[in-house]
Coordinates of N, CA and C in Angstrom, one line a residue:
M1 N 58.0 95.4 76.5 CA 58.1 95.3 76.2 C 57.6 94.3 74.0
R2 N 58.4 93.8 73.4 CA 57.7 93.8 71.7 C 56.7 93.3 71.7
P3 N 56.1 93.8 71.1 CA 55.1 93.1 71.0 C 54.4 91.7 70.4
D4 N 55.7 90.8 69.8 CA 56.6 89.5 69.4 C 56.2 88.1 70.9
D5 N 56.3 89.5 72.2 CA 56.9 88.7 72.8 C 55.5 88.5 74.2
R6 N 54.3 89.0 73.2 CA 53.3 88.8 74.6 C 52.3 88.0 73.1
A7 N 52.3 87.7 72.2 CA 52.0 86.9 72.2 C 52.8 84.7 71.9
P8 N 51.2 84.6 72.6 CA 52.5 83.0 73.0 C 52.8 81.7 72.1
K9 N 53.6 80.9 73.0 CA 55.4 80.7 71.8 C 54.3 79.4 72.3
P10 N 54.3 78.1 71.4 CA 54.3 76.3 70.8 C 54.6 76.3 71.8
D11 N 53.6 75.0 72.7 CA 54.7 74.4 73.7 C 55.5 73.2 72.7
A12 N 55.9 72.8 73.1 CA 57.0 71.6 72.6 C 56.5 70.5 71.7
P13 N 56.8 69.6 70.6 CA 56.0 69.0 70.3 C 56.7 67.6 71.0
V14 N 55.6 66.4 71.3 CA 55.7 65.6 72.4 C 55.2 64.4 71.0
F15 N 56.5 63.8 71.2 CA 56.6 62.4 70.5 C 56.5 60.8 71.2
E16 N 55.5 60.3 70.4 CA 56.0 59.0 71.2 C 57.2 58.3 72.3
G17 N 57.2 57.8 72.8 CA 58.1 57.1 73.3 C 59.1 58.9 74.6
A18 N 58.0 59.7 74.5 CA 59.2 60.9 74.9 C 59.3 61.0 76.2
E19 N 60.1 61.0 76.9 CA 59.8 61.2 78.2 C 60.6 62.9 78.9
R20 N 59.9 63.3 80.0 CA 60.4 64.2 81.1 C 62.0 65.4 80.6
L21 N 61.7 65.8 79.9 CA 63.2 66.7 80.0 C 64.7 65.6 81.2
Q22 N 63.5 66.3 82.6 CA 64.6 66.7 83.3 C 65.6 64.6 84.4
K23 N 64.2 64.2 83.0 CA 64.8 62.5 83.1 C 66.0 62.3 82.2
V24 N 66.1 63.3 81.1 CA 67.3 63.1 80.4 C 67.9 63.8 80.4
L25 N 67.5 64.7 80.9 CA 68.9 65.3 81.2 C 70.2 64.3 83.0
A26 N 69.4 63.7 83.3 CA 69.9 63.4 84.4 C 70.4 62.2 84.0
A27 N 70.0 61.6 82.6 CA 70.3 60.2 82.6 C 71.2 60.6 81.7
A28 N 72.1 62.2 80.4 CA 72.4 62.2 80.2 C 74.4 62.7 80.5
G29 N 73.9 62.9 82.7 CA 75.1 63.2 83.2 C 75.0 64.5 83.5
V30 N 74.0 65.5 83.2 CA 74.2 66.7 83.7 C 74.0 67.1 84.8
G31 N 73.7 66.4 85.8 CA 72.8 66.4 86.4 C 72.0 65.1 87.8
S32 N 71.4 65.7 88.8 CA 70.6 65.1 89.9 C 69.1 65.8 89.1
R33 N 67.9 64.8 89.3 CA 66.8 65.3 88.4 C 65.8 66.9 89.7
R34 N 67.1 66.8 90.5 CA 67.1 68.4 90.7 C 67.7 69.0 90.5
A35 N 68.1 69.2 90.6 CA 69.4 69.8 89.7 C 69.6 70.2 88.2
C36 N 69.0 69.8 87.2 CA 68.6 69.4 85.8 C 67.1 70.2 86.5
E37 N 66.1 70.0 86.9 CA 65.0 71.5 86.5 C 65.1 72.5 87.2
D38 N 66.2 72.5 88.3 CA 66.5 74.7 88.3 C 66.7 74.8 87.0
L39 N 67.9 73.9 86.3 CA 68.4 74.2 85.0 C 67.0 75.2 84.1
I40 N 66.3 74.1 84.2 CA 65.3 74.2 82.9 C 64.4 75.3 83.2
F41 N 64.0 75.3 85.1 CA 63.4 76.8 85.5 C 64.4 77.9 85.5
R42 N 65.7 78.1 84.8 CA 66.0 79.7 84.5 C 66.8 79.3 84.1
R43 N 65.8 79.3 82.6 CA 65.9 79.4 80.8 C 67.3 79.1 80.5
R44 N 67.8 77.9 80.8 CA 69.4 77.6 80.7 C 69.3 76.7 79.5
V45 N 68.6 76.2 79.4 CA 68.2 74.8 78.0 C 68.0 74.6 77.8
T46 N 67.4 74.5 75.8 CA 66.9 74.4 75.4 C 66.8 73.8 74.3
V47 N 65.7 73.2 73.3 CA 65.4 72.5 72.6 C 65.3 72.7 71.2
D48 N 65.8 71.8 70.5 CA 65.7 72.2 68.9 C 65.3 73.8 68.7
G49 N 66.1 74.3 69.4 CA 66.3 75.9 69.0 C 64.8 76.6 70.0
R50 N 64.5 76.5 71.3 CA 63.7 76.7 71.8 C 63.3 77.1 72.9
V51 N 63.2 77.7 74.0 CA 64.1 77.8 75.3 C 62.7 76.7 75.8
A52 N 63.1 75.8 76.8 CA 62.2 74.8 77.6 C 61.7 75.1 78.8
K53 N 60.9 74.9 79.1 CA 60.5 74.5 80.6 C 60.2 73.8 81.1
L54 N 59.8 74.4 83.0 CA 59.5 72.5 83.6 C 57.9 71.2 82.7
G55 N 57.9 70.8 82.6 CA 57.1 70.2 82.5 C 57.5 69.6 80.2
D56 N 58.5 69.8 80.3 CA 59.0 69.8 78.4 C 58.6 68.2 78.4
K57 N 57.9 67.1 78.0 CA 59.2 65.8 77.4 C 59.1 65.8 76.1
V58 N 60.2 65.6 75.8 CA 61.2 64.4 74.0 C 61.9 63.2 74.5
D59 N 62.4 63.3 73.3 CA 62.5 62.5 72.4 C 63.7 61.9 71.9
A60 N 64.7 61.8 73.1 CA 66.0 61.7 73.4 C 66.6 61.5 72.4
A61 N 66.4 60.6 71.4 CA 67.1 60.2 69.9 C 67.1 61.0 69.3
T62 N 66.7 61.6 69.1 CA 66.0 63.1 67.7 C 66.6 64.2 68.5
A63 N 66.0 64.7 69.6 CA 66.1 65.9 70.2 C 67.8 66.9 69.7
V64 N 67.7 67.7 70.0 CA 69.2 69.3 69.8 C 68.8 69.5 71.1
I65 N 69.6 69.3 71.3 CA 69.3 70.2 73.2 C 71.0 70.7 73.3
H66 N 70.6 71.8 74.2 CA 71.7 72.8 74.2 C 71.6 73.1 76.2
V67 N 72.8 73.0 77.0 CA 72.9 73.9 78.0 C 74.0 74.2 78.1
D68 N 73.4 75.8 78.8 CA 74.2 77.0 78.6 C 74.9 77.5 77.4
G69 N 74.5 76.5 75.9 CA 74.9 76.3 74.5 C 75.9 76.0 74.3
E70 N 75.6 75.0 75.4 CA 76.9 73.7 74.4 C 75.6 72.2 73.8
R71 N 76.2 72.3 73.5 CA 75.1 71.2 72.4 C 75.6 68.9 73.6
L72 N 74.2 69.1 74.4 CA 74.4 68.0 74.9 C 73.6 66.8 73.4
V73 N 74.4 65.7 74.3 CA 73.9 64.8 73.0 C 73.3 63.8 74.2
A74 N 72.1 63.5 74.0 CA 71.4 63.3 75.0 C 70.7 61.3 75.2
D75 N 70.8 61.2 73.2 CA 71.1 59.5 73.0 C 72.3 58.8 73.1
T76 N 71.8 58.1 75.1 CA 72.7 57.3 75.7 C 73.0 55.7 74.6
R77 N 72.8 56.0 73.6 CA 73.3 55.0 72.5 C 74.1 55.0 72.2
L78 N 74.7 56.9 71.9 CA 76.0 57.2 71.2 C 77.4 57.3 71.0
V79 N 78.2 56.5 70.7 CA 79.3 56.3 71.4 C 79.9 57.4 71.4
Y80 N 81.9 57.9 71.9 CA 82.3 58.8 71.4 C 83.6 58.7 72.5
L81 N 84.9 57.8 72.2 CA 85.8 57.6 72.2 C 86.2 57.6 71.8
A82 N 88.2 58.0 72.1 CA 89.3 58.6 72.1 C 90.2 57.9 72.1
M83 N 91.4 57.2 71.4 CA 91.9 55.9 71.6 C 94.1 56.1 70.7
N84 N 94.2 55.5 71.8 CA 95.6 56.1 71.4 C 96.1 54.6 70.7
K85 N 95.9 54.6 69.3 CA 96.7 54.0 68.3 C 98.1 53.0 67.5
P86 N 98.2 52.5 68.4 CA 99.6 52.2 68.2 C 100.2 51.9 66.6
R87 N 101.8 52.3 67.0 CA 101.9 52.3 65.4 C 101.8 50.7 65.4
G88 N 101.4 50.3 63.7 CA 101.4 48.6 63.2 C 100.1 48.3 63.2
V89 N 99.3 49.2 63.8 CA 98.3 48.7 63.2 C 97.1 49.1 62.6
V90 N 96.4 48.5 61.4 CA 96.0 50.0 60.5 C 94.4 50.4 61.0
S91 N 94.1 51.1 60.8 CA 92.8 51.8 60.7 C 91.8 52.2 60.4
T92 N 91.2 50.6 60.8 CA 90.5 49.8 59.9 C 89.2 49.0 61.6
M93 N 88.3 48.4 61.3 CA 87.1 47.6 62.9 C 88.1 46.3 62.1
A94 N 87.8 45.8 61.1 CA 88.4 43.9 61.3 C 89.1 44.6 60.1
D95 N 90.2 43.7 59.4 CA 91.2 43.3 58.3 C 91.6 42.1 57.9
E96 N 90.5 42.1 56.4 CA 90.4 40.7 56.3 C 92.1 39.9 55.5
K97 N 93.5 40.8 56.1 CA 94.1 40.1 55.9 C 95.3 39.6 56.7
G98 N 94.0 39.7 57.9 CA 95.0 39.5 59.5 C 95.1 40.5 60.3
R99 N 96.2 41.4 59.9 CA 96.5 42.3 60.8 C 96.5 42.7 61.9
A100 N 96.7 43.8 63.2 CA 96.0 43.9 64.2 C 95.5 44.9 63.4
A101 N 94.5 45.6 64.1 CA 92.3 46.2 63.0 C 92.5 46.8 64.8
L102 N 91.1 47.8 64.8 CA 91.4 48.8 65.3 C 90.1 47.9 66.9
S103 N 89.7 47.3 66.2 CA 88.8 46.1 66.6 C 89.1 45.3 67.7
D104 N 90.3 45.1 67.6 CA 91.0 43.7 68.6 C 91.6 44.9 69.9
F105 N 91.2 46.1 69.9 CA 91.7 47.1 71.5 C 90.5 47.6 71.8
L106 N 88.9 46.7 71.9 CA 88.3 47.5 72.8 C 88.1 46.5 73.1
S107 N 87.8 45.5 73.6 CA 88.3 44.3 74.8 C 86.7 44.2 74.9
N108 N 85.6 43.6 74.8 CA 84.5 43.5 74.5 C 84.6 45.3 75.3
R109 N 84.7 46.2 75.5 CA 83.9 47.2 76.6 C 82.9 47.9 75.5
V110 N 82.5 48.1 74.1 CA 81.6 48.8 74.0 C 80.4 47.8 73.1
E111 N 79.0 47.9 73.6 CA 78.6 47.5 72.9 C 78.3 47.5 71.9
Q112 N 77.5 49.0 71.3 CA 77.6 49.6 70.2 C 78.9 48.9 69.4
R113 N 78.6 49.2 67.7 CA 79.6 48.9 66.2 C 79.3 50.6 66.7
V114 N 80.7 50.5 66.2 CA 81.4 52.0 65.7 C 82.3 52.1 65.6
Y115 N 82.5 53.2 64.3 CA 83.3 53.4 62.9 C 84.3 54.6 63.7
H116 N 86.3 54.2 63.0 CA 86.7 55.2 63.1 C 86.6 56.6 62.5
V117 N 86.6 58.0 62.3 CA 86.3 59.2 62.3 C 88.7 59.4 61.9
G118 N 87.7 59.4 60.4 CA 89.6 59.5 59.6 C 90.1 58.5 59.9
R119 N 91.5 58.5 59.6 CA 92.4 57.5 59.3 C 94.2 57.5 60.4
L120 N 94.8 56.8 60.5 CA 95.8 57.0 60.4 C 97.1 55.7 59.7
D121 N 98.4 56.1 59.2 CA 98.8 55.2 58.2 C 99.1 54.1 59.3
A122 N 99.2 52.5 58.9 CA 99.7 51.5 60.0 C 101.1 51.8 60.4
D123 N 102.0 52.5 59.1 CA 103.4 53.3 60.5 C 102.7 54.1 61.7
S124 N 101.9 55.0 61.9 CA 101.9 56.5 62.6 C 101.0 55.9 63.7
E125 N 100.7 56.6 64.4 CA 100.4 56.6 65.7 C 99.6 57.7 66.5
G126 N 98.6 57.4 67.6 CA 97.9 58.7 68.2 C 96.6 58.1 68.4
L127 N 96.5 59.7 68.3 CA 94.8 60.0 68.3 C 93.9 59.3 67.2
L128 N 93.4 58.7 67.7 CA 92.0 58.4 66.9 C 90.3 58.7 68.1
L129 N 89.4 59.0 66.9 CA 88.5 59.0 67.2 C 86.9 58.1 66.8
L130 N 86.9 57.4 67.9 CA 85.8 56.3 67.3 C 84.1 56.8 67.8
T131 N 83.1 56.0 66.5 CA 82.0 57.1 67.8 C 80.9 55.7 66.3
N132 N 79.6 56.2 67.3 CA 78.7 55.9 66.2 C 77.6 56.0 65.5
D133 N 77.9 58.3 65.7 CA 77.5 59.0 65.2 C 77.8 59.3 64.4
G134 N 77.3 59.4 63.1 CA 77.3 59.2 61.6 C 77.7 60.4 61.0
T135 N 76.4 61.7 62.0 CA 76.7 62.6 61.4 C 77.9 63.3 62.2
L136 N 78.1 63.7 62.9 CA 79.0 63.8 63.4 C 81.0 63.8 63.2
A137 N 80.8 62.2 62.4 CA 81.7 61.4 61.9 C 82.1 62.2 60.2
H138 N 80.8 62.8 60.3 CA 81.2 63.1 58.9 C 81.6 64.9 58.0
R139 N 80.7 64.9 58.9 CA 81.0 66.8 59.6 C 83.0 66.9 59.8
L140 N 83.1 65.9 61.8 CA 84.4 65.8 61.0 C 86.2 64.9 60.0
M141 N 85.0 64.4 59.2 CA 86.2 64.5 58.1 C 85.5 65.4 56.6
H142 N 84.6 66.0 56.9 CA 84.8 66.9 55.6 C 85.3 68.0 55.5
P143 N 86.2 68.5 55.1 CA 87.4 69.3 54.6 C 86.7 70.4 54.6
S144 N 85.6 70.7 54.1 CA 84.4 72.6 54.2 C 84.3 73.0 56.1
Y145 N 84.8 71.7 56.5 CA 84.6 72.2 58.7 C 86.5 72.2 59.0
E146 N 87.1 71.9 58.0 CA 88.6 73.1 59.0 C 88.8 71.9 59.6
V147 N 88.9 71.2 60.0 CA 88.8 71.1 61.6 C 90.3 70.3 61.9
S148 N 90.5 71.2 62.7 CA 92.7 71.3 63.3 C 92.9 69.7 63.7
K149 N 94.4 69.4 63.3 CA 94.3 68.3 63.7 C 96.2 68.5 64.0
T150 N 97.0 67.5 65.0 CA 97.9 69.0 65.2 C 98.8 67.3 65.4
Y151 N 100.5 67.1 64.8 CA 101.2 66.0 64.9 C 102.3 66.6 66.0
L152 N 102.9 65.4 66.0 CA 104.1 65.4 67.1 C 105.4 64.0 65.8
C153 N 106.1 64.8 65.0 CA 107.3 64.2 64.3 C 108.4 64.0 64.2
E154 N 109.1 63.0 64.4 CA 110.8 63.1 64.2 C 111.2 62.6 62.4
V155 N 112.3 64.3 62.4 CA 112.3 63.9 61.9 C 114.0 64.8 61.3
A156 N 114.3 64.0 60.2 CA 115.5 64.7 59.7 C 116.2 65.6 60.0
G157 N 116.9 66.6 60.8 CA 117.3 67.8 61.0 C 118.6 67.6 60.0
P158 N 119.1 69.0 60.5 CA 118.8 69.8 61.1 C 117.9 70.5 60.3
I159 N 117.2 71.3 61.0 CA 115.4 72.7 60.3 C 116.2 73.5 60.0
P160 N 116.0 74.4 59.5 CA 116.5 75.2 59.2 C 116.0 76.3 59.9
R161 N 115.8 77.7 60.1 CA 115.3 78.7 60.4 C 113.8 79.3 60.2
S162 N 114.1 79.0 58.9 CA 113.2 79.7 57.5 C 111.5 78.6 57.1
L163 N 112.4 76.8 58.5 CA 110.8 76.5 57.3 C 109.5 76.5 57.7
G164 N 109.8 77.3 59.0 CA 108.7 77.1 59.1 C 107.0 78.5 58.4
K165 N 108.2 78.9 58.1 CA 108.0 80.3 57.1 C 107.6 79.5 55.5
R166 N 108.2 78.7 55.0 CA 108.0 78.4 53.9 C 107.2 77.2 54.1
L167 N 106.5 76.8 55.2 CA 105.3 75.6 55.2 C 103.9 76.6 55.5
A168 N 104.2 77.4 56.4 CA 103.4 78.4 56.5 C 102.9 79.2 54.9
A169 N 103.2 79.1 54.5 CA 103.6 79.7 53.0 C 103.1 79.0 51.6
G170 N 102.5 77.9 52.1 CA 102.1 77.0 51.4 C 103.6 75.7 50.2
V171 N 103.5 74.9 49.8 CA 104.1 74.4 49.8 C 103.9 72.8 48.5
E172 N 103.9 73.3 47.0 CA 102.8 72.6 46.1 C 103.2 70.9 46.7
L173 N 101.9 69.9 46.2 CA 102.5 68.4 46.7 C 101.5 68.4 44.8
E174 N 101.7 66.5 44.9 CA 101.7 66.6 43.2 C 100.0 66.2 43.1
D175 N 99.7 66.3 44.3 CA 97.8 66.5 44.5 C 97.2 67.8 44.9
G176 N 97.6 69.2 44.6 CA 97.5 70.5 45.6 C 98.4 70.6 45.9
P177 N 98.3 72.8 46.5 CA 98.9 72.9 47.6 C 99.6 73.0 48.8
V178 N 99.7 72.5 50.3 CA 98.9 72.0 51.6 C 100.0 73.6 52.4
T179 N 99.1 74.1 53.2 CA 99.8 74.8 54.2 C 99.8 74.5 55.8
V180 N 99.8 75.2 56.6 CA 101.0 74.4 58.4 C 99.9 75.7 58.5
D181 N 98.9 75.2 59.3 CA 98.9 76.7 60.2 C 99.4 76.8 61.6
S182 N 99.9 75.8 62.2 CA 102.0 76.2 62.8 C 102.1 75.4 62.6
F183 N 104.0 75.6 63.2 CA 105.0 74.8 63.0 C 105.6 74.8 64.4
K184 N 106.6 74.4 64.8 CA 107.5 74.5 66.0 C 107.9 73.2 66.1
V185 N 109.9 74.1 66.8 CA 110.6 73.0 66.7 C 110.8 72.6 67.8
V186 N 110.6 71.2 68.7 CA 110.1 70.4 69.9 C 111.8 70.3 70.6
D187 N 112.5 69.2 69.7 CA 113.6 69.1 70.5 C 114.1 68.7 69.2
T188 N 116.0 68.8 69.6 CA 116.9 68.1 68.3 C 117.1 67.5 69.2
L189 N 117.7 66.5 68.4 CA 119.3 65.3 69.4 C 119.9 64.8 68.1
G190 N 121.3 64.9 67.4 CA 122.2 64.6 67.0 C 121.8 65.0 65.5
K191 N 120.8 63.9 64.6 CA 120.6 64.2 63.1 C 119.3 64.5 63.5
T192 N 118.4 63.9 64.4 CA 117.7 64.0 64.2 C 116.9 65.6 65.3
A193 N 115.0 65.6 64.6 CA 114.7 66.2 65.5 C 113.1 66.6 65.7
Q194 N 112.3 67.4 66.4 CA 110.9 66.7 67.3 C 110.5 68.0 66.2
V195 N 109.4 67.7 65.3 CA 108.4 68.9 65.1 C 106.9 68.8 65.1
E196 N 106.8 69.8 65.7 CA 105.0 69.7 65.8 C 104.8 70.5 64.5
L197 N 103.7 70.1 63.9 CA 103.3 71.0 62.6 C 101.3 70.7 62.8
T198 N 100.1 71.5 63.8 CA 98.6 71.4 62.9 C 98.3 72.1 61.6
L199 N 97.5 71.7 61.3 CA 96.9 71.3 59.9 C 95.7 71.4 59.8
H200 N 94.8 71.5 58.8 CA 93.3 71.1 59.3 C 92.9 70.3 57.2
E201 N 94.1 69.6 57.1 CA 94.6 68.8 55.7 C 93.7 67.5 56.2
G202 N 93.6 66.4 55.1 CA 93.0 65.7 55.5 C 93.1 63.9 54.3
R203 N 94.4 65.3 53.2 CA 94.4 63.4 52.4 C 95.8 63.0 53.0
K204 N 96.0 61.7 52.1 CA 96.5 60.4 52.6 C 97.9 61.1 52.9
H205 N 98.2 61.0 53.9 CA 100.1 60.3 54.2 C 100.0 62.4 54.1
I206 N 99.8 62.7 54.0 CA 99.1 64.4 54.0 C 100.6 64.7 54.5
V207 N 100.4 64.8 55.7 CA 101.9 64.9 56.7 C 103.3 64.3 56.8
R208 N 104.0 63.4 55.9 CA 104.6 63.0 55.9 C 104.6 63.0 54.2
R209 N 104.2 63.7 53.7 CA 104.4 63.9 52.5 C 105.1 65.3 51.9
L210 N 104.3 66.4 52.7 CA 104.9 67.4 53.1 C 106.0 67.6 53.3
L211 N 106.6 66.9 54.2 CA 107.8 66.8 55.4 C 108.9 66.8 54.6
D212 N 108.6 65.4 53.5 CA 109.2 65.0 52.6 C 109.8 66.0 51.8
E213 N 108.7 66.6 51.4 CA 108.8 67.6 49.9 C 109.6 67.9 50.4
V214 N 109.6 68.7 52.0 CA 110.9 69.6 51.5 C 111.7 69.0 52.8
G215 N 112.4 68.1 52.6 CA 113.5 67.8 52.9 C 113.6 67.3 54.2
H216 N 112.6 66.8 54.9 CA 113.0 66.5 55.7 C 111.6 65.0 56.4
P217 N 112.4 63.4 56.0 CA 111.4 63.0 56.7 C 111.0 62.7 57.6
V218 N 110.4 61.9 57.8 CA 109.2 61.6 59.0 C 110.1 59.9 58.9
S219 N 110.8 59.2 60.5 CA 110.7 59.0 61.4 C 109.8 58.1 62.1
R220 N 109.3 58.6 62.9 CA 107.7 58.3 63.6 C 107.3 59.7 63.9
L221 N 105.8 59.6 63.5 CA 104.6 60.3 63.8 C 103.3 60.3 64.3
V222 N 103.0 61.0 66.0 CA 102.3 60.9 66.4 C 100.7 61.1 66.6
R223 N 99.6 61.7 65.7 CA 98.4 62.6 65.7 C 98.1 62.9 67.1
T224 N 99.1 64.0 68.3 CA 98.2 64.7 69.2 C 96.7 64.8 69.3
S225 N 96.1 66.2 69.0 CA 94.8 66.3 68.3 C 94.7 66.3 67.4
L226 N 93.0 66.6 67.3 CA 91.6 66.4 66.6 C 90.7 67.2 67.1
G227 N 90.7 68.7 66.9 CA 89.7 70.2 66.7 C 89.9 69.7 68.1
P228 N 89.1 69.6 69.6 CA 89.3 69.8 70.7 C 89.8 68.8 71.2
I229 N 90.3 67.6 71.2 CA 89.9 66.3 71.6 C 92.2 66.3 71.2
R230 N 92.5 66.0 72.4 CA 93.9 65.6 72.4 C 94.0 64.3 73.5
L231 N 95.3 63.5 72.8 CA 95.1 62.3 73.3 C 95.7 62.5 74.7
G232 N 96.8 63.5 75.3 CA 97.0 63.8 76.7 C 98.5 62.1 76.9
D233 N 97.6 61.8 78.1 CA 98.3 60.9 79.1 C 97.7 59.8 78.5
L234 N 97.3 58.6 77.3 CA 96.5 57.6 76.4 C 97.2 57.5 77.0
R235 N 97.2 56.2 77.3 CA 98.3 54.8 77.5 C 98.2 54.3 75.5
S236 N 99.6 54.1 74.6 CA 99.0 53.5 73.2 C 98.3 52.1 74.0
G237 N 97.2 51.6 72.6 CA 96.2 51.1 72.5 C 95.2 51.0 73.3
R238 N 95.2 51.4 74.1 CA 94.2 52.0 75.3 C 92.4 53.6 74.6
T239 N 92.3 53.1 75.2 CA 90.4 54.0 75.0 C 89.9 54.0 76.0
R240 N 89.3 55.7 76.1 CA 88.5 56.1 77.2 C 87.3 56.5 76.6
R241 N 86.3 57.1 77.4 CA 85.1 57.5 76.6 C 85.3 59.0 76.7
L242 N 84.9 60.0 76.0 CA 84.6 62.0 75.8 C 84.2 61.9 76.4
T243 N 84.4 63.0 77.6 CA 83.1 63.8 78.0 C 82.1 64.4 77.2
N244 N 81.4 65.0 78.4 CA 80.0 65.6 77.5 C 80.7 67.0 77.7
A245 N 81.6 67.7 77.7 CA 81.9 68.7 78.1 C 82.3 68.5 76.3
E246 N 84.0 67.7 76.2 CA 84.7 66.6 74.8 C 83.5 67.0 73.8
V247 N 82.3 66.4 73.7 CA 81.5 65.8 72.7 C 81.0 67.4 72.6
A248 N 80.9 68.0 73.2 CA 80.1 69.6 73.0 C 80.8 70.1 72.5
A249 N 82.1 70.0 72.9 CA 83.3 70.4 72.0 C 83.2 70.5 70.6
L250 N 83.2 69.1 70.2 CA 83.3 68.7 69.3 C 81.9 69.1 68.2
F251 N 81.4 69.2 67.7 CA 79.9 69.9 67.6 C 80.0 70.9 67.5
K252 N 80.6 71.8 68.0 CA 80.9 73.5 68.2 C 82.3 73.6 67.2
A253 N 82.9 72.7 66.5 CA 84.3 72.5 66.1 C 83.5 72.2 64.7
V254 N 82.2 71.8 64.3 CA 81.9 72.0 63.4 C 80.4 72.5 63.1
G255 N 80.3 73.3 64.4 CA 79.5 75.1 64.2 C 77.9 74.0 64.4
D256 N 77.9 73.2 65.0 CA 76.9 72.9 65.7 C 76.9 73.4 67.4

């Protein structure tokens, strides 16, 4: 045993309004209180970087909790949604010009006020994240975290074999170079083709500008993933709540 292992470790601080840790875990959907007590007993839960123990109390609104190394959001006031934005809808919660906006598709199912993470232009469609977690939203949008985004695009064909290498090498645009992380041709149909590309850029209209620059203008653009979150079979105009595992994966994507 190392010398510092013998030293008593400070108890977790208790804040006003704090609750038993197992109750907070159960409320967050981890499992029954008995199952959560077992997780704590087996040292699988940490709070603010410290291994939790039975009897700990935490403030769900401020505590940083990890279960088996994955971040758990215990504050039930925080909302995380995936939305399949339809074409023709502007990426704003309300539009002063009266155009269809994101809030028109929430159907009053969310009591909290949420905000969109990033944007898709009105002519584009696909995955948007909506949340009231400002810290996570900021990290997901900040270029330093390099969160990847994948798009399925219908473009003018034919597609030369060398296009993937050209995009990976970098293409110079008026506001600087851009490179893609991956590129593949999904399908071809007459004079059009479907291509999929992944990049971690967030500049305005970056995908459309990039493909237009290399001679393949986009006629349809669908974002199919943002970081670890995938659009999947979510129908156009619908939203769904992210699972605890998906939220944990988002935190992991931004280094938490």
